[in-house]
XYZ file of C-alpha atoms in Angstrom:
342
model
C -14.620 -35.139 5.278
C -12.685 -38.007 4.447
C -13.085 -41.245 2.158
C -13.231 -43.648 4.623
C -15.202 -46.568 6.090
C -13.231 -49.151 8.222
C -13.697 -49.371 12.332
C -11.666 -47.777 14.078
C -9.121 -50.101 15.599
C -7.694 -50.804 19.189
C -4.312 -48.954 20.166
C -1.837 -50.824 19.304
C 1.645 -50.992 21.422
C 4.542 -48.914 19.738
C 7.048 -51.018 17.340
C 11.013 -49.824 16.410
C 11.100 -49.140 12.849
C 13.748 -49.974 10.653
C 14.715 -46.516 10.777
C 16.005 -45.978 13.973
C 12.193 -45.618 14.865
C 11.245 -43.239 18.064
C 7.126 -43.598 19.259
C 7.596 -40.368 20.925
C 5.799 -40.003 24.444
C 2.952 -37.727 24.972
C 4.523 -34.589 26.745
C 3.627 -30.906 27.791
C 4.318 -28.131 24.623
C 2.499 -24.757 25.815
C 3.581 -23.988 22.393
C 1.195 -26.423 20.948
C -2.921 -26.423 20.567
C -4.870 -27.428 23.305
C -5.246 -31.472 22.883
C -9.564 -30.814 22.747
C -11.464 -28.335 24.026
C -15.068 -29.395 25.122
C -16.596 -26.549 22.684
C -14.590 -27.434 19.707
C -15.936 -31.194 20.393
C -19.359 -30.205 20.370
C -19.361 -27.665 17.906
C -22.376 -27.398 15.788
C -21.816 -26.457 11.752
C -23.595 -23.370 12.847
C -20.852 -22.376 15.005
C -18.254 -23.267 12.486
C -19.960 -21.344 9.816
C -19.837 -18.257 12.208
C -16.364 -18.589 13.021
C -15.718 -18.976 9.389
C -17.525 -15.341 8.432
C -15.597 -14.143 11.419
C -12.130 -15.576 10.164
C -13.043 -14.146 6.445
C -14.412 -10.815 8.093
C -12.097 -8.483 6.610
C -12.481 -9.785 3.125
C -16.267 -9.774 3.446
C -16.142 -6.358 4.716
C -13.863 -5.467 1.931
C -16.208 -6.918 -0.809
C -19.944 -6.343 1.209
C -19.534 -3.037 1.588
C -20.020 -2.604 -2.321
C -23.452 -3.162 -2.320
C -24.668 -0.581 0.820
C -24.825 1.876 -1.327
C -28.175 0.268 -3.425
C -27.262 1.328 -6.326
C -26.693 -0.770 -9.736
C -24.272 1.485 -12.253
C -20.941 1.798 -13.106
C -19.146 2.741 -10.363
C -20.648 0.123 -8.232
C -18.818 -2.460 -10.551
C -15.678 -0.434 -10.446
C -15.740 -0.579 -6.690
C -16.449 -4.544 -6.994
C -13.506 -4.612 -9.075
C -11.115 -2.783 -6.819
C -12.300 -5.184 -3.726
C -12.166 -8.573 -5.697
C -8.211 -7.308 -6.453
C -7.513 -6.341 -3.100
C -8.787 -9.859 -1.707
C -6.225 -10.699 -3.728
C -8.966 -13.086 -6.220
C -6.698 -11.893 -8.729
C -7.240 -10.219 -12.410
C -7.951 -13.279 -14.185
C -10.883 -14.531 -11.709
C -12.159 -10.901 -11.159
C -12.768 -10.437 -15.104
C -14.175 -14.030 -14.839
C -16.181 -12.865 -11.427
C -17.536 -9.452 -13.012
C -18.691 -10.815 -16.576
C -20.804 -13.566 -15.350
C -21.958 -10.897 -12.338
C -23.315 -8.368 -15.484
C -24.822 -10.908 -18.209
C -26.829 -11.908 -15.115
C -27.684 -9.020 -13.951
C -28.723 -7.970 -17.462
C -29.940 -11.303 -18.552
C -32.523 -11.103 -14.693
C -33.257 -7.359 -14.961
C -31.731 -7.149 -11.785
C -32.209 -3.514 -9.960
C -31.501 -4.329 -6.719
C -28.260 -4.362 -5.218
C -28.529 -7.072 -2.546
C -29.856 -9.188 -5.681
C -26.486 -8.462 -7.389
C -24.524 -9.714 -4.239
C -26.640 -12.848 -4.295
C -25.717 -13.313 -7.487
C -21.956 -12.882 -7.094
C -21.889 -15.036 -4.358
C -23.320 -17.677 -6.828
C -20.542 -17.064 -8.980
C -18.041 -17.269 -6.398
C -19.535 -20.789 -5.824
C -19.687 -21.806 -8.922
C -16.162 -20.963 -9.392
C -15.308 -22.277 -6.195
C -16.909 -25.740 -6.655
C -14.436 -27.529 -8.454
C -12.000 -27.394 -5.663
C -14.421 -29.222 -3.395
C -13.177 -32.767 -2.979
C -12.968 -35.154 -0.204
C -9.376 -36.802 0.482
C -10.054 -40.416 -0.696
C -7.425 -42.438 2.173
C -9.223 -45.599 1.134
C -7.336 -46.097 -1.752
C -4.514 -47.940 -0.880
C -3.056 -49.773 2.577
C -1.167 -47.659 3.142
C -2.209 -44.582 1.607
C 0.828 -42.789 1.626
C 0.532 -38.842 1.841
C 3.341 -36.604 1.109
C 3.062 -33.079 3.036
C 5.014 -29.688 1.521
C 5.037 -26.036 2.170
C 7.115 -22.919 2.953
C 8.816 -22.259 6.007
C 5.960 -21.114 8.502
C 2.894 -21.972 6.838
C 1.523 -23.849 9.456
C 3.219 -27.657 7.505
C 4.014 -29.483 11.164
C 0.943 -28.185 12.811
C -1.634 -29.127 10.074
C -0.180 -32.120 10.045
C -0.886 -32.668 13.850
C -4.478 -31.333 13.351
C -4.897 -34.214 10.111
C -3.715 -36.914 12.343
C -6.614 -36.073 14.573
C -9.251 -36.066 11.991
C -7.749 -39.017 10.455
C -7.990 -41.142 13.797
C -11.557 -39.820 14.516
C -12.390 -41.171 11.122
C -11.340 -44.633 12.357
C -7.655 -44.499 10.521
C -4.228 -45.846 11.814
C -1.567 -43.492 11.263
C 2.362 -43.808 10.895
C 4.146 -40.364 11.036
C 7.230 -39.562 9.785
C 9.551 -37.105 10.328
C 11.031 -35.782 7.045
C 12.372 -32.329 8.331
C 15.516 -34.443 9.500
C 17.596 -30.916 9.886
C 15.311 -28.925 11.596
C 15.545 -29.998 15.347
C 12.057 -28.044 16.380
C 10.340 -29.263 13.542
C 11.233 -33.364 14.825
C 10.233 -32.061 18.348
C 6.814 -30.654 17.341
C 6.063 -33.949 15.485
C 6.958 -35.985 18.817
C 4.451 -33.621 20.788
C 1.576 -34.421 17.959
C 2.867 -37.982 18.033
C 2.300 -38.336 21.577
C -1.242 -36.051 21.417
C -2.800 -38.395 18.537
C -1.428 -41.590 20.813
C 0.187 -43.052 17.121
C 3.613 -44.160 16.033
C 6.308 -41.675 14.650
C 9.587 -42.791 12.715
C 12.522 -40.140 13.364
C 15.924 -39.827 12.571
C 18.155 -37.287 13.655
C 20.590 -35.971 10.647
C 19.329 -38.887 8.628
C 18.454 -38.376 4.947
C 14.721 -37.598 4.504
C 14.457 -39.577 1.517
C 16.123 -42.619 3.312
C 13.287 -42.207 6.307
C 10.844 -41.335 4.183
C 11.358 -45.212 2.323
C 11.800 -47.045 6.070
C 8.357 -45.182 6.747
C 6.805 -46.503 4.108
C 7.992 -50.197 4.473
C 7.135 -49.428 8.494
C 3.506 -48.465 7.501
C 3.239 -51.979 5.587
C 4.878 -54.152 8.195
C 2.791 -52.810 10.938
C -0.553 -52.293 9.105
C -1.123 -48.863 8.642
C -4.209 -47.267 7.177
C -2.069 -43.812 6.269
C 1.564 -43.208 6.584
C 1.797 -39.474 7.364
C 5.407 -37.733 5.666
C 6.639 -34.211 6.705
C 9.305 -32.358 4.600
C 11.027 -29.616 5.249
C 10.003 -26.310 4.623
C 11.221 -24.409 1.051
C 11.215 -21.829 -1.026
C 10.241 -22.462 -4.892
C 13.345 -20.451 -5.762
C 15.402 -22.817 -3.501
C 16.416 -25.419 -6.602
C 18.619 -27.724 -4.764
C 15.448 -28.236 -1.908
C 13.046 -29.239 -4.980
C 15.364 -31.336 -6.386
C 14.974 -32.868 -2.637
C 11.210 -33.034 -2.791
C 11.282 -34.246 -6.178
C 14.343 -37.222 -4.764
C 12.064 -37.770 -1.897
C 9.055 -39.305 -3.981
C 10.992 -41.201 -6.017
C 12.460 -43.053 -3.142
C 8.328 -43.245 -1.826
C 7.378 -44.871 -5.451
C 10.089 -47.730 -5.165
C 8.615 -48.481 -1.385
C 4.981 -48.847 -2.482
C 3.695 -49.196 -5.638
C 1.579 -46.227 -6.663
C 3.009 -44.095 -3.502
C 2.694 -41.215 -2.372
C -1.449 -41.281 -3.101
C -1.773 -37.572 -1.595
C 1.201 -35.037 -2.291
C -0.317 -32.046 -0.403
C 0.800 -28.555 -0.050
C 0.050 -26.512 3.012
C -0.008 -22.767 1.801
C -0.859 -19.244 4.349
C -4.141 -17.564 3.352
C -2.468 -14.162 4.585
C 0.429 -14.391 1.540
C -2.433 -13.734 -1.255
C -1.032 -14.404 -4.932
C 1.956 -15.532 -3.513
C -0.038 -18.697 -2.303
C -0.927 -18.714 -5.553
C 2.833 -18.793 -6.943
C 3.724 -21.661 -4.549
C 1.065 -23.871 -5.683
C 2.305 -23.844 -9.428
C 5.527 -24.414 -8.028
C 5.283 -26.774 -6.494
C 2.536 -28.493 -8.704
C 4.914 -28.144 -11.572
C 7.586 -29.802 -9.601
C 5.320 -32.720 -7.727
C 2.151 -33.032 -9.373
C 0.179 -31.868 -6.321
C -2.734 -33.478 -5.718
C -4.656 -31.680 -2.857
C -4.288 -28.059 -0.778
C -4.612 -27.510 2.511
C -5.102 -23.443 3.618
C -4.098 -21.885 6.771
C -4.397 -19.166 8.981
C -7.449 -17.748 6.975
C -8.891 -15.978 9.861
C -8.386 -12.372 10.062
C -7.331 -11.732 7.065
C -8.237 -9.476 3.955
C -7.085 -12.053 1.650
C -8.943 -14.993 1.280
C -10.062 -14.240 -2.535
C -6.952 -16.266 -3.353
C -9.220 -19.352 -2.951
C -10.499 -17.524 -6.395
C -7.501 -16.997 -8.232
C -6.487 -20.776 -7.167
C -9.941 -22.058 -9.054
C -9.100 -19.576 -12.089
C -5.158 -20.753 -13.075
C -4.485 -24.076 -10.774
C -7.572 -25.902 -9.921
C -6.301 -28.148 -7.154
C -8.647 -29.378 -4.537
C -8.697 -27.480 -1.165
C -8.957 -30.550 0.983
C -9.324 -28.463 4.199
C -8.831 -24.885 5.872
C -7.759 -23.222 9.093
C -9.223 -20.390 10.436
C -7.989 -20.872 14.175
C -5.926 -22.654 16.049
C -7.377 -24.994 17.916
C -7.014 -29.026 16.846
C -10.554 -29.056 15.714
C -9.980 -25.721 13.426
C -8.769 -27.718 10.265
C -12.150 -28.541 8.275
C -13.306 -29.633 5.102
C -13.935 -26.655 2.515
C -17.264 -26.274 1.540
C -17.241 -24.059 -1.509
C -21.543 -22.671 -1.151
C -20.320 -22.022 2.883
C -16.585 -20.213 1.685
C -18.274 -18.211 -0.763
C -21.161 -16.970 1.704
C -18.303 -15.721 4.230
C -16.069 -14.119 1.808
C -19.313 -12.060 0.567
C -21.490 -11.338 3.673
């Protein structure tokens, strides 16, 4: 859910930018998401919840399968401890996971096993909670949101699927095109453009810092409620591509005070502690404020969540487990922590 209470306002007719602005017409991509299917419209939380244990089945598997056996001993924590590490939750928040698990077990007189996965699943929430927070776009007019990632974990398309939830919430939106090399990546952002009916300032070959700034000043002239900013995809390890990242938000600060509000990373639920590595990365090199995690469904890895609360605890503003439009929702940490344990 988002921070937000204006109306939603009329459609307003498409304006040049002083960047060499393009509103990009909507167009056919069978490469891209349906633009709303009638289910995902009038999906209940029910059915989100169920697709969200389905997405997280392997892990749950992985780390419900523990308990079967009814037992409460050693080996049963041993097992716990091998499928916490192969959801990839990582050594520091299994120790954490395990030790609050026992004293309560000990501290209940717990001799049941479906007690003890009650209990861990409390934990897991627990642990969980402090990455639930709601993306505040109220705070500024513009709010100005920064968007980074690796190459292919699902940057452009979450970016398509925010715009969405962003207009439903009643919120203008400016895009901007910051992968200026990457012809597909310009392309995709035009089909989302067109999709989400809102503006989209694009440059071929320009620098991204240079229409990253004319975005900004774009978003002010024209009223924006959020001005939307992709970058290209990079590896931590590529140094000269930070030093981009880190060039392109100093060029946002001297277009808006206070800008960017949101600098958000986009990371794959399938890479495991290697999510993890990007986010201190990248939140060493940005100061990231907010996560967004994709492609969590069928996957044996979505522990990371845990290792993300234990050594980085930036908020998960939303997850993906699908790939429809509507598939990007907020993270509720009681409703993750159910699915990864069921």
């Amino acid at each position: 859910m988002f921070s937000f209470f204006k109306k939603k306002p009329a459609p307003e007719p498409p304006v040049q930018s002083p960047a060499a602005a393009s509103v990009a017409p909507e167009k056919v991509d069978d490469t891209a998401p349906n633009d709303a299917e009638p289910a995902a419209l009038s999906e209940t939380r029910s059915d989100w919840l169920s697709r969200l244990r389905g997405g997280l089945r392997k892990t749950g598997q992985q780390i419900g399968h523990v308990f079967t056996a009814g037992r409460i001993d050693e080996a049963l924590y041993e097992e716990l401890e091998s499928a916490l590490l192969m959801s990839d939750a990582g050594v520091k928040a299994t120790t954490h996971l395990l030790k609050q698990v026992r004293e309560r077990v000990k501290r209940e007189r717990t001799n049941d096993a479906a007690a003890v996965k009650s209990l861990l699943i409390d934990e897991f929430t627990t642990l969980l909670l402090p990455l639930q927070r709601a993306m505040d776009v109220s705070q500024a007019s513009p709010t100005v949101i920064m968007m980074t990632g690796v190459n292919g974990a699902g940057k452009t398309t979450s970016i398509g699927k925010l715009t969405r939830h962003l207009g439903e919430a009643g919120a203008s939106v400016l895009l901007a095109a910051g992968d200026t090399f990457r012809a597909a990546a310009r392309e995709q952002l035009d089909v989302w453009a067109g999709r989400n009916h809102v503006d989209i300032v694009s440059q071929e070959g320009g620098d991204p810092a240079a229409v990253s700034f004319d975005a900004v000043k774009a978003g002010i002239a024209r009223k924006k409620d959020v001005v939307l900013i992709d970058t290209a995809g990079r590896l931590p390890t590529q140094t000269h591509l930070m030093d981009e990242l880190k060039k392109i938000k100093r060029v946002i600060e001297k277009a808006a005070t206070g800008a960017p509000h949101e600098i958000l990373l986009v990371i794959d639920g399938n890479t495991g502690q290697n999510a993890l590595a990007q986010v201190k990365a990248f939140d060493d090199a940005l100061g990231l404020t907010g996560l967004i995690v994709t492609k969590l469904d069928g996957t044996a890895k979505g522990g990371v969540l845990a290792a993300i609360a234990m050594e980085r605890p930036i908020p998960v503003y939303f997850i993906g487990v699908g790939e429809s439009v509507h598939d990007l929702r907020d993270f509720n940490a009681a409703e993750f922590s159910e699915a990864i344990v069921h």
